[in-house]
mmCIF file of C-alpha atoms and ligand atoms in Angstrom:
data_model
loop_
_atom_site.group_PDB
_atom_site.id
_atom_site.type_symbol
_atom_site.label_atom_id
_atom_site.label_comp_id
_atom_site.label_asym_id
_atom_site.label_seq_id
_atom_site.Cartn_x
_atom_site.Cartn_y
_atom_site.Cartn_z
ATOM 1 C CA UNK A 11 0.000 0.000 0.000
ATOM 2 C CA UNK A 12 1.526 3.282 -0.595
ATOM 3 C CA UNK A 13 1.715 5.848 2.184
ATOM 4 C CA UNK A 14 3.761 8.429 0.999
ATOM 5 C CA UNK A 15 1.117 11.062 -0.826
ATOM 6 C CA UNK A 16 3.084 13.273 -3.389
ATOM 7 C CA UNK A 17 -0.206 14.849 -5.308
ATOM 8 C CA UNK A 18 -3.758 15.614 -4.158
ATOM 9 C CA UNK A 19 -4.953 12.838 -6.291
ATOM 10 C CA UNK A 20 -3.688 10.423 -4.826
ATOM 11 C CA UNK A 21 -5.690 11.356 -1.440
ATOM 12 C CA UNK A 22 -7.234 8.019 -0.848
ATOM 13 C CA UNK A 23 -6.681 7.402 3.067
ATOM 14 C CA UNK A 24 -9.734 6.786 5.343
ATOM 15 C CA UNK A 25 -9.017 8.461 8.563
ATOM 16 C CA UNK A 26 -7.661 5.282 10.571
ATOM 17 C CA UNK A 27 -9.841 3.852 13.393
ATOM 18 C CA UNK A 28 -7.266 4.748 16.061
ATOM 19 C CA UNK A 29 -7.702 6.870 19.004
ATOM 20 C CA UNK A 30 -6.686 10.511 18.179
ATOM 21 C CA UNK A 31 -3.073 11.888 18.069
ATOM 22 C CA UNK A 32 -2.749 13.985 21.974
ATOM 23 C CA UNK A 33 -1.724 16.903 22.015
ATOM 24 C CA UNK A 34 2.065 16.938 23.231
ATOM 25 C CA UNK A 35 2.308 18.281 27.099
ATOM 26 C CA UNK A 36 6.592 18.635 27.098
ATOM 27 C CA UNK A 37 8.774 20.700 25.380
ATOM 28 C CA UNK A 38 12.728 20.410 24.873
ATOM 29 C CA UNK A 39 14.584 23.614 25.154
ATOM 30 C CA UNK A 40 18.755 24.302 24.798
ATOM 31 C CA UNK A 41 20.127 26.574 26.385
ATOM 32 C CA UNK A 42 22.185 29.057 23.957
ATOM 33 C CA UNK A 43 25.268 29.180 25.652
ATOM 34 C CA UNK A 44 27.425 28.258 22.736
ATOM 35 C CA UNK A 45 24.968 29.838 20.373
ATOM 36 C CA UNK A 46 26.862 31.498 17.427
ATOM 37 C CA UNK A 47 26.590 32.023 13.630
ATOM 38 C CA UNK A 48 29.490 30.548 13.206
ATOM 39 C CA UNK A 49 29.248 28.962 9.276
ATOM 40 C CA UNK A 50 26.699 29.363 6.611
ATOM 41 C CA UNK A 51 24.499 26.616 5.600
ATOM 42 C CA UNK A 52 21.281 28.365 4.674
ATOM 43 C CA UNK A 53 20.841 31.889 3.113
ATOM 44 C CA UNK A 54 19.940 33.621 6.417
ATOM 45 C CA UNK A 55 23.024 33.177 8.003
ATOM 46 C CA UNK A 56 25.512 34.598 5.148
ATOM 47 C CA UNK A 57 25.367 38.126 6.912
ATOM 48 C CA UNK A 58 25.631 37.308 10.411
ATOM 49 C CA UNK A 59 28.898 35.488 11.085
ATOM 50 C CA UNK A 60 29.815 36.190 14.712
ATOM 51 C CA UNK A 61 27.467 38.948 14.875
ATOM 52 C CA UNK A 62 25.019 37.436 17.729
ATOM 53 C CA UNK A 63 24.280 39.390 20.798
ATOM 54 C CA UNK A 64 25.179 36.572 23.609
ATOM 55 C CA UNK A 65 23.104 38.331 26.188
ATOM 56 C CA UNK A 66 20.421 39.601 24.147
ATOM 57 C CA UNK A 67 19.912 35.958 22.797
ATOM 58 C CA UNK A 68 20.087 34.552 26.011
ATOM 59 C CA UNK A 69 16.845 36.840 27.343
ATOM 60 C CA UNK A 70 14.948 36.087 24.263
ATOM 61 C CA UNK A 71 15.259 32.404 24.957
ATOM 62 C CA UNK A 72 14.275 33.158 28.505
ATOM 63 C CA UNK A 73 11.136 34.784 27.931
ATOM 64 C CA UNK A 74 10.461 32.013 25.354
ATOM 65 C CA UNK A 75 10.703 29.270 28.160
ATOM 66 C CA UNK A 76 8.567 31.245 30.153
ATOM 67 C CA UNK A 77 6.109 31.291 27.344
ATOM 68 C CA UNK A 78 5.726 27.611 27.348
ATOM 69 C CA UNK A 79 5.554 27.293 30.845
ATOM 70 C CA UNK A 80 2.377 29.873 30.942
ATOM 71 C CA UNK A 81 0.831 27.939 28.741
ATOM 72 C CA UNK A 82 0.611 25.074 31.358
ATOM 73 C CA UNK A 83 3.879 22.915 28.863
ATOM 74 C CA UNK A 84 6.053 21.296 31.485
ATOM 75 C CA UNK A 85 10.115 22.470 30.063
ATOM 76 C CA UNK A 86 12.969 20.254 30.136
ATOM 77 C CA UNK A 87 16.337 22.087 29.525
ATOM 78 C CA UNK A 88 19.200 20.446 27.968
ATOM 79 C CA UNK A 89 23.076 22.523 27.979
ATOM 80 C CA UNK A 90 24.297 23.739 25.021
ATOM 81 C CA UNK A 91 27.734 22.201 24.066
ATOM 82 C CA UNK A 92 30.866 23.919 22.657
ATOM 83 C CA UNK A 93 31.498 24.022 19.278
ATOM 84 C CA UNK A 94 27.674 23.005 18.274
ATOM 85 C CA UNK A 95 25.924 26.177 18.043
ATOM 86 C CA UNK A 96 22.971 25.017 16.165
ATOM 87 C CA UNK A 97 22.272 22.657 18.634
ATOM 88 C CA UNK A 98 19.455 25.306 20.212
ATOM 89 C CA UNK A 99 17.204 24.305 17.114
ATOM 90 C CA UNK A 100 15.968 21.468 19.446
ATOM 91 C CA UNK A 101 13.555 20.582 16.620
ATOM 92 C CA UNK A 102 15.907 19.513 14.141
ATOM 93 C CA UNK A 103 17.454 16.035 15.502
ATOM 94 C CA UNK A 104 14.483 14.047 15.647
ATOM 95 C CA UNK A 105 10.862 13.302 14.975
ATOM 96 C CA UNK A 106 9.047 12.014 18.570
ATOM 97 C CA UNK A 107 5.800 10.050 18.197
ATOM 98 C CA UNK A 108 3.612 8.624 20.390
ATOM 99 C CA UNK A 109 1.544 5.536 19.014
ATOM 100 C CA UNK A 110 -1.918 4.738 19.405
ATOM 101 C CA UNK A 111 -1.058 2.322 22.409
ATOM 102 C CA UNK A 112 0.893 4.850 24.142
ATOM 103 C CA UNK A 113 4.478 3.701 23.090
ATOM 104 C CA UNK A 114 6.956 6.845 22.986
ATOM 105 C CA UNK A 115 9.241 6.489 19.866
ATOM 106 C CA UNK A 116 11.270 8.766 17.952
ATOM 107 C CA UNK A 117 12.984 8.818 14.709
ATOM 108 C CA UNK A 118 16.963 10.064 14.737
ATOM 109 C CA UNK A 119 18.384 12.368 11.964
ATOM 110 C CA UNK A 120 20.655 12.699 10.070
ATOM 111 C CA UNK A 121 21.753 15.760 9.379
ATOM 112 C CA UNK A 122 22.363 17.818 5.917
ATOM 113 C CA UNK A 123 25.679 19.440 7.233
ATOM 114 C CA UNK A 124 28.536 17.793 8.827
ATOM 115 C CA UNK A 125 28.512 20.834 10.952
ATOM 116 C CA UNK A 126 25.426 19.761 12.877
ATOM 117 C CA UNK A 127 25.723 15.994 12.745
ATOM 118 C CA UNK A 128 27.331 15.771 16.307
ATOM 119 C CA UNK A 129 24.277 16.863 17.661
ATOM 120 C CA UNK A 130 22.176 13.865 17.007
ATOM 121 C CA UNK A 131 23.694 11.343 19.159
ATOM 122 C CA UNK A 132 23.537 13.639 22.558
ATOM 123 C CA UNK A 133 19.847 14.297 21.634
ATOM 124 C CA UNK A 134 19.385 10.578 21.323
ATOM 125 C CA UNK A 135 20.828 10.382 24.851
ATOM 126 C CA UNK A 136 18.496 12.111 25.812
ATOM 127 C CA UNK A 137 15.598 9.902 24.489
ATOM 128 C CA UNK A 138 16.707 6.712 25.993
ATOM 129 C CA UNK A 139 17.507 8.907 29.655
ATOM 130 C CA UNK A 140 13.166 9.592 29.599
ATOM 131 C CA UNK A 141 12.844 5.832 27.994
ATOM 132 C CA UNK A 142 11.810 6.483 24.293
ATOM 133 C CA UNK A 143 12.402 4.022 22.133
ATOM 134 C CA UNK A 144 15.056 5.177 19.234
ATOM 135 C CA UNK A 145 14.936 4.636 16.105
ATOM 136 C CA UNK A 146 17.495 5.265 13.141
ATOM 137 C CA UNK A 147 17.150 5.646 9.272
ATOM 138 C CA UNK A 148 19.279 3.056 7.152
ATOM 139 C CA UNK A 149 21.581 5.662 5.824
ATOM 140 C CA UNK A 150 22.407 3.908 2.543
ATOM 141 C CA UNK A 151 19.078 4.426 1.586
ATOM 142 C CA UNK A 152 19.071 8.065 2.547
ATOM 143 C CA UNK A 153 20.887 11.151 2.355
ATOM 144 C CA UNK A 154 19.382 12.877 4.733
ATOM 145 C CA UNK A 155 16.827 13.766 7.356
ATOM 146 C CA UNK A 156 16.270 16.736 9.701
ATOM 147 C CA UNK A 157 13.396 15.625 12.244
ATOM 148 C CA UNK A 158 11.029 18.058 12.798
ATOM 149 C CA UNK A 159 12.773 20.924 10.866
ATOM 150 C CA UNK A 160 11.018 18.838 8.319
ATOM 151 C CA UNK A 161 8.121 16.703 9.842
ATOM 152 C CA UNK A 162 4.889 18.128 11.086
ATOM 153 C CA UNK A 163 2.353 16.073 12.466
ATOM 154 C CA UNK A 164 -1.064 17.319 11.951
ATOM 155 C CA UNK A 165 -2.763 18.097 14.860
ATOM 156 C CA UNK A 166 -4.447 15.342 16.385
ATOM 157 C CA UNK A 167 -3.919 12.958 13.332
ATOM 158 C CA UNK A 168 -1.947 9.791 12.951
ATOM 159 C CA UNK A 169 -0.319 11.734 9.830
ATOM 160 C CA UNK A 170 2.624 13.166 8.603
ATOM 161 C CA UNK A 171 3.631 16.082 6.579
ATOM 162 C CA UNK A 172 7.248 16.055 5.493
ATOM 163 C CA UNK A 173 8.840 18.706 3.366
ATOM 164 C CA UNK A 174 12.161 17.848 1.479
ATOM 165 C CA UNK A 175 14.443 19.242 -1.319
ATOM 166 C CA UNK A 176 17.383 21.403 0.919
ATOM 167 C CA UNK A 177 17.622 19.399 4.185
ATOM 168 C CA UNK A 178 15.640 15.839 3.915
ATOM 169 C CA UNK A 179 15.439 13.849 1.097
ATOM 170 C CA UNK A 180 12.291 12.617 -0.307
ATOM 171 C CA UNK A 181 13.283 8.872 -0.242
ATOM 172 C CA UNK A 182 13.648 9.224 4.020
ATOM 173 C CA UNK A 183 9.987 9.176 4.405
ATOM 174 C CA UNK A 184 9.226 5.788 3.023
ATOM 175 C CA UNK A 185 11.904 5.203 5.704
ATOM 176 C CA UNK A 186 9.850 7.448 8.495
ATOM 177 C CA UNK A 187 6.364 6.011 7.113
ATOM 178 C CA UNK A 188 7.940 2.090 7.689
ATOM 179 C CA UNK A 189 8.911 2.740 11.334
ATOM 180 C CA UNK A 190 6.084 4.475 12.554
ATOM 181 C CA UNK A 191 3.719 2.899 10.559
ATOM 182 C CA UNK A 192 1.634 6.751 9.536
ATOM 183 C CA UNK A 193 0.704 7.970 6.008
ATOM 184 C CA UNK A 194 3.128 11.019 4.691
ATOM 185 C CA UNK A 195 2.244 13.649 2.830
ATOM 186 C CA UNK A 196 5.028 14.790 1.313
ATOM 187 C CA UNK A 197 5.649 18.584 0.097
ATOM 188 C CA UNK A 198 8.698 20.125 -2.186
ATOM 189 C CA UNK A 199 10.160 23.221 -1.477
ATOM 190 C CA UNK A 200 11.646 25.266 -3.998
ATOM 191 C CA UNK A 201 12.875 28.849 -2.082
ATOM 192 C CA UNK A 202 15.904 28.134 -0.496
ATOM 193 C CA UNK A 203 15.124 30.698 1.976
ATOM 194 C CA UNK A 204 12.304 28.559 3.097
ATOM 195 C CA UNK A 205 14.675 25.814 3.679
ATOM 196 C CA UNK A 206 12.969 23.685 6.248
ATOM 197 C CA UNK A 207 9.243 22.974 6.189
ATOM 198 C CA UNK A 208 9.141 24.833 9.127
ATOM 199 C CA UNK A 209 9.837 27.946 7.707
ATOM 200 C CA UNK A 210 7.136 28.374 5.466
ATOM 201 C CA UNK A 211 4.351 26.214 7.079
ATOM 202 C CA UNK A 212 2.752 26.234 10.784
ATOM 203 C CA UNK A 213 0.006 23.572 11.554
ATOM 204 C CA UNK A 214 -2.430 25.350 13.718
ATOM 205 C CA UNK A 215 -5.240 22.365 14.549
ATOM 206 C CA UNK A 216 -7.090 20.210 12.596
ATOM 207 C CA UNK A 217 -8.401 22.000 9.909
ATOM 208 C CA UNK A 218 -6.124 25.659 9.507
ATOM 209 C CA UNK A 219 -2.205 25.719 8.755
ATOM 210 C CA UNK A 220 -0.652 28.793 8.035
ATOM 211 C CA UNK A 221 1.827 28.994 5.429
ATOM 212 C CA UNK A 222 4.023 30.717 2.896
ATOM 213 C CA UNK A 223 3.078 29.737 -0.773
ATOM 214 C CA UNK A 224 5.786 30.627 -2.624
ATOM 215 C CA UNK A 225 8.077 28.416 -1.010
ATOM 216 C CA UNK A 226 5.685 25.067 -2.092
ATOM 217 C CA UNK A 227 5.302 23.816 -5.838
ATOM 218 C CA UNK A 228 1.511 24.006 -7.242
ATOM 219 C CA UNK A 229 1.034 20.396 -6.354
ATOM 220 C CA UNK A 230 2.114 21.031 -2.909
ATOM 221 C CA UNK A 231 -0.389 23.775 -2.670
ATOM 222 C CA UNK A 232 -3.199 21.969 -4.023
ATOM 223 C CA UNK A 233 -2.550 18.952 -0.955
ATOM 224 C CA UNK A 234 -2.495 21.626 1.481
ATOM 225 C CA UNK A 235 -5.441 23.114 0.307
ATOM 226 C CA UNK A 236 -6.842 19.812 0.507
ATOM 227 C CA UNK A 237 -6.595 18.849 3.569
ATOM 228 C CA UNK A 238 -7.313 22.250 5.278
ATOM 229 C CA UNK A 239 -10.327 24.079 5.425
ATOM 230 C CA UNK A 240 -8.515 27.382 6.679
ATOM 231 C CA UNK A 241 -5.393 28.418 4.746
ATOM 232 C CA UNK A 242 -3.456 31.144 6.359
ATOM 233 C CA UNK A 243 -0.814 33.036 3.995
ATOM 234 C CA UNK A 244 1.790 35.045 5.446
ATOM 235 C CA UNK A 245 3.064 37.959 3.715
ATOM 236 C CA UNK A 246 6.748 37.811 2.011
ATOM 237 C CA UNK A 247 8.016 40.305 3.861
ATOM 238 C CA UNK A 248 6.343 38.793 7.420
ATOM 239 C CA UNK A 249 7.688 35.256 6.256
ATOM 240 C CA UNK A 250 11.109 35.771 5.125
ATOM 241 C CA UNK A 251 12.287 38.570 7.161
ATOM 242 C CA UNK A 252 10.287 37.471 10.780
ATOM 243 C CA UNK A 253 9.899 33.896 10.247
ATOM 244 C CA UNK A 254 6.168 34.047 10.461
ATOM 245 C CA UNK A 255 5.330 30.958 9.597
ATOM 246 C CA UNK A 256 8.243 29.536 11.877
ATOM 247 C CA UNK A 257 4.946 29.696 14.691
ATOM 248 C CA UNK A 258 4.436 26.998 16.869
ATOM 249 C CA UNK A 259 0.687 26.356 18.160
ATOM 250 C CA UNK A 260 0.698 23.034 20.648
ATOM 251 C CA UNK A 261 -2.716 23.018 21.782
ATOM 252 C CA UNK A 262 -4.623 23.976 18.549
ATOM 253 C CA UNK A 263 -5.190 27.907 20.008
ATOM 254 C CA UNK A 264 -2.446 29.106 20.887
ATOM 255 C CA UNK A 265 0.158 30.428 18.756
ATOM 256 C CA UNK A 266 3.563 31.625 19.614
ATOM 257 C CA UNK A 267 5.342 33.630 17.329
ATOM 258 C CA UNK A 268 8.399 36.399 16.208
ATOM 259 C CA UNK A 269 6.952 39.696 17.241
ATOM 260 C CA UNK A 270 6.130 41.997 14.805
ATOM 261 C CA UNK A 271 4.272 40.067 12.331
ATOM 262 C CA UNK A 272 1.141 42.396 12.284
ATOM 263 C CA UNK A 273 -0.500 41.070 9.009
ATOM 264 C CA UNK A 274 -0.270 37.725 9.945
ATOM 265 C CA UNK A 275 -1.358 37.968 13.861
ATOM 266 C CA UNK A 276 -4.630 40.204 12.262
ATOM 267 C CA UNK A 277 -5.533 37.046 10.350
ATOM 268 C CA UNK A 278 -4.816 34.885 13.176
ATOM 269 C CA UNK A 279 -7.028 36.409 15.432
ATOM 270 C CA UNK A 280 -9.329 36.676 13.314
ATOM 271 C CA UNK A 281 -9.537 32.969 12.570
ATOM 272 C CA UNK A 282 -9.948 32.760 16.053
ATOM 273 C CA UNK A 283 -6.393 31.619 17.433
ATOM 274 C CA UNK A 284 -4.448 33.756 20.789
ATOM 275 C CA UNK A 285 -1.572 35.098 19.352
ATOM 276 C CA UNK A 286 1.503 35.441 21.848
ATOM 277 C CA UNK A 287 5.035 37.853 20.352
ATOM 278 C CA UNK A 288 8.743 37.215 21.013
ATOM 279 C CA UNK A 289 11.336 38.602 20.351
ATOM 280 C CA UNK A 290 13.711 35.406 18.209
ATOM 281 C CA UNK A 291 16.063 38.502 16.487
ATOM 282 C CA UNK A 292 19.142 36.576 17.236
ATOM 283 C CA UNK A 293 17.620 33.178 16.254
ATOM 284 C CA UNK A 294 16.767 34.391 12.768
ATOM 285 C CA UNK A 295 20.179 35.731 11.655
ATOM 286 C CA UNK A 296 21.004 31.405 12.246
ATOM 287 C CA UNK A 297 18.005 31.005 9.802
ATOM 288 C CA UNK A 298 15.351 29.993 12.919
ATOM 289 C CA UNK A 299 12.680 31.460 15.404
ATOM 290 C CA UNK A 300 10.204 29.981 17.709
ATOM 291 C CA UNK A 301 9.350 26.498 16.378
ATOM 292 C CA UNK A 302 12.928 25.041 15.573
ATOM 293 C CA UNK A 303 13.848 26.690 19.103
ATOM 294 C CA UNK A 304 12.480 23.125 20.920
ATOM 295 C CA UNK A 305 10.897 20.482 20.612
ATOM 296 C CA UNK A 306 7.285 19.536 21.644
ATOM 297 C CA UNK A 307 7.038 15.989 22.760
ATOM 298 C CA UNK A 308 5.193 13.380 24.781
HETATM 299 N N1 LIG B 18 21.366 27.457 11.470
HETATM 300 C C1 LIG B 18 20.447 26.371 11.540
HETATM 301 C C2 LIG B 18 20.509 25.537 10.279
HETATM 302 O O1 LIG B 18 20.684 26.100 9.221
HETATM 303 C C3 LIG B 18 19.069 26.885 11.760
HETATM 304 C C4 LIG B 18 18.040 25.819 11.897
HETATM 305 C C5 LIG B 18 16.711 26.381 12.177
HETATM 306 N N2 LIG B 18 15.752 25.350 12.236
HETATM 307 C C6 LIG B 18 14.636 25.282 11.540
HETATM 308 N N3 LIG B 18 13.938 24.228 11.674
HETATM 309 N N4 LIG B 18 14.274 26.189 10.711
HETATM 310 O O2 LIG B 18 20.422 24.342 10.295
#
């Protein structure tokens, strides 16, 4: 049976007879002691080498924890470590599931640059120190995956949306589909600036996502639309320059996001979502704001 859903045509899934994906209660946070721009491997970073404000970054991440924690998330903090500066994009190393008997797996990746592939195995630490099962992609058979930089579960649904073309490769979610046993839907991305999935689309519950559409191809668009009822678009300017759609909405009403984005929080609201600003300034000259800055998990 094939899983992995490349064109709206092929949309022929029943909704699976399992209990509903929860809602995840925990988020991962690291702390941006060693954060730097130290190299460029997306198009954000090429003017910011060494330019981050330590202390200003460190505040911003503070009043991001605090963020989650008002909105009743339990935190668990990791240290940064020297000489991995990226590792504060806690979203990035893995994809955590939870399956419909309660069983807490998650998916290692592996990472685009060489730069950032030593922080996989000391997130994966991690996992087995709160008893997840790990699991690993057969790397012959892919180039590369980057967890949830990539991979968005839609709210409450045993299914997976998985961008590729800069970071993951298409051919790792047959991989990803295999070991957790979901459906994929699979979208290309063709702006480098919009280099992650994350970047240019934010699932906000069941039926709304809000998203960037130049950074998707026309058949992309047309399985978004598909599958949503509400389709938010964020501006150019709102999407590339504050990371709009870089968002992060746990509970399907609250949405956390780079502060600023005025056309984009009007629509929000709007639509009926609580809109919460931070300041991420010295998380977006790395190419990142407030989703790739943890990791929501069960
Ligand atoms: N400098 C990091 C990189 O290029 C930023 C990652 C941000 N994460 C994200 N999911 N957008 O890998």
């Amino acid at each position: 049976m094939n899983r992995i859903y490349t064109s709206a045509d092929q949309l022929d899934f029943k909704i699976p007879d399992l209990p509903s994906l929860p809602a995840p209660g925990r988020v991962l946070m690291v702390k941006p002691t060693y954060f730097d721009v130290e190299y460029v491997i997306n198009p954000h970073m090429k003017e910011h080498v060494g330019a981050v404000d330590k202390i200003q970054a460190a505040n911003e991440w503070e009043h991001l924890v605090d963020g989650f924690e008002e909105l009743g998330l339990t935190v668990d903090i990791l240290d940064g470590v020297k000489g991995l500066p990226d590792m504060v994009f806690c979203a990035n190393q893995s994809l955590p599931y939870v399956d419909a008997e309660g069983n807490r797996k998650a998916v290692m990746s592996i990472m685009r640059a060489p730069q950032r592939r030593g922080e996989v195995p000391l997130i994966e630490e991690w996992y087995r120190q709160i008893g997840y099962e790990v699991l690993h992609l057969n790397p012959e058979k892919t180039k590369s995956f980057e967890g949830m930089g990539d991979g968005q579960w839609h709210f409450k649904r045993r299914l997976l949306w998985g961008g590729y073309g800069y970071r993951s490769s298409l051919d790792a979610y047959e991989q990803v589909s295999a070991l957790l046993d979901v459906p994929v839907v699979v979208l290309k991305l063709v702006n480098e600036k919009f280099y992650h999935l994350d970047t240019c689309m934010c699932m906000l519950n069941e039926n709304s996502v809000l998203i960037y559409p130049d950074a998707f191809t026309e058949e992309s668009l047309e399985l978004i639309h598909a599958l949503f009822d509400t389709v938010i678009e964020a501006t150019q300017y709102e999407a590339e320059k504050l990371f709009a759609a870089n968002a992060t909405c746990p509970d399907g009403k609250n949405v956390l996001i780079q502060q600023g984005c005025t056309d984009v929080n009007k629509k929000l609201r709007d639509a009926g979502f609580s809109v919460h600003e931070f300041s991420t300034y010295e998380f977006i000259k790395s190419g990142g704001s407030v989703f790739c800055m943890k990791l929501l998990y069960w």
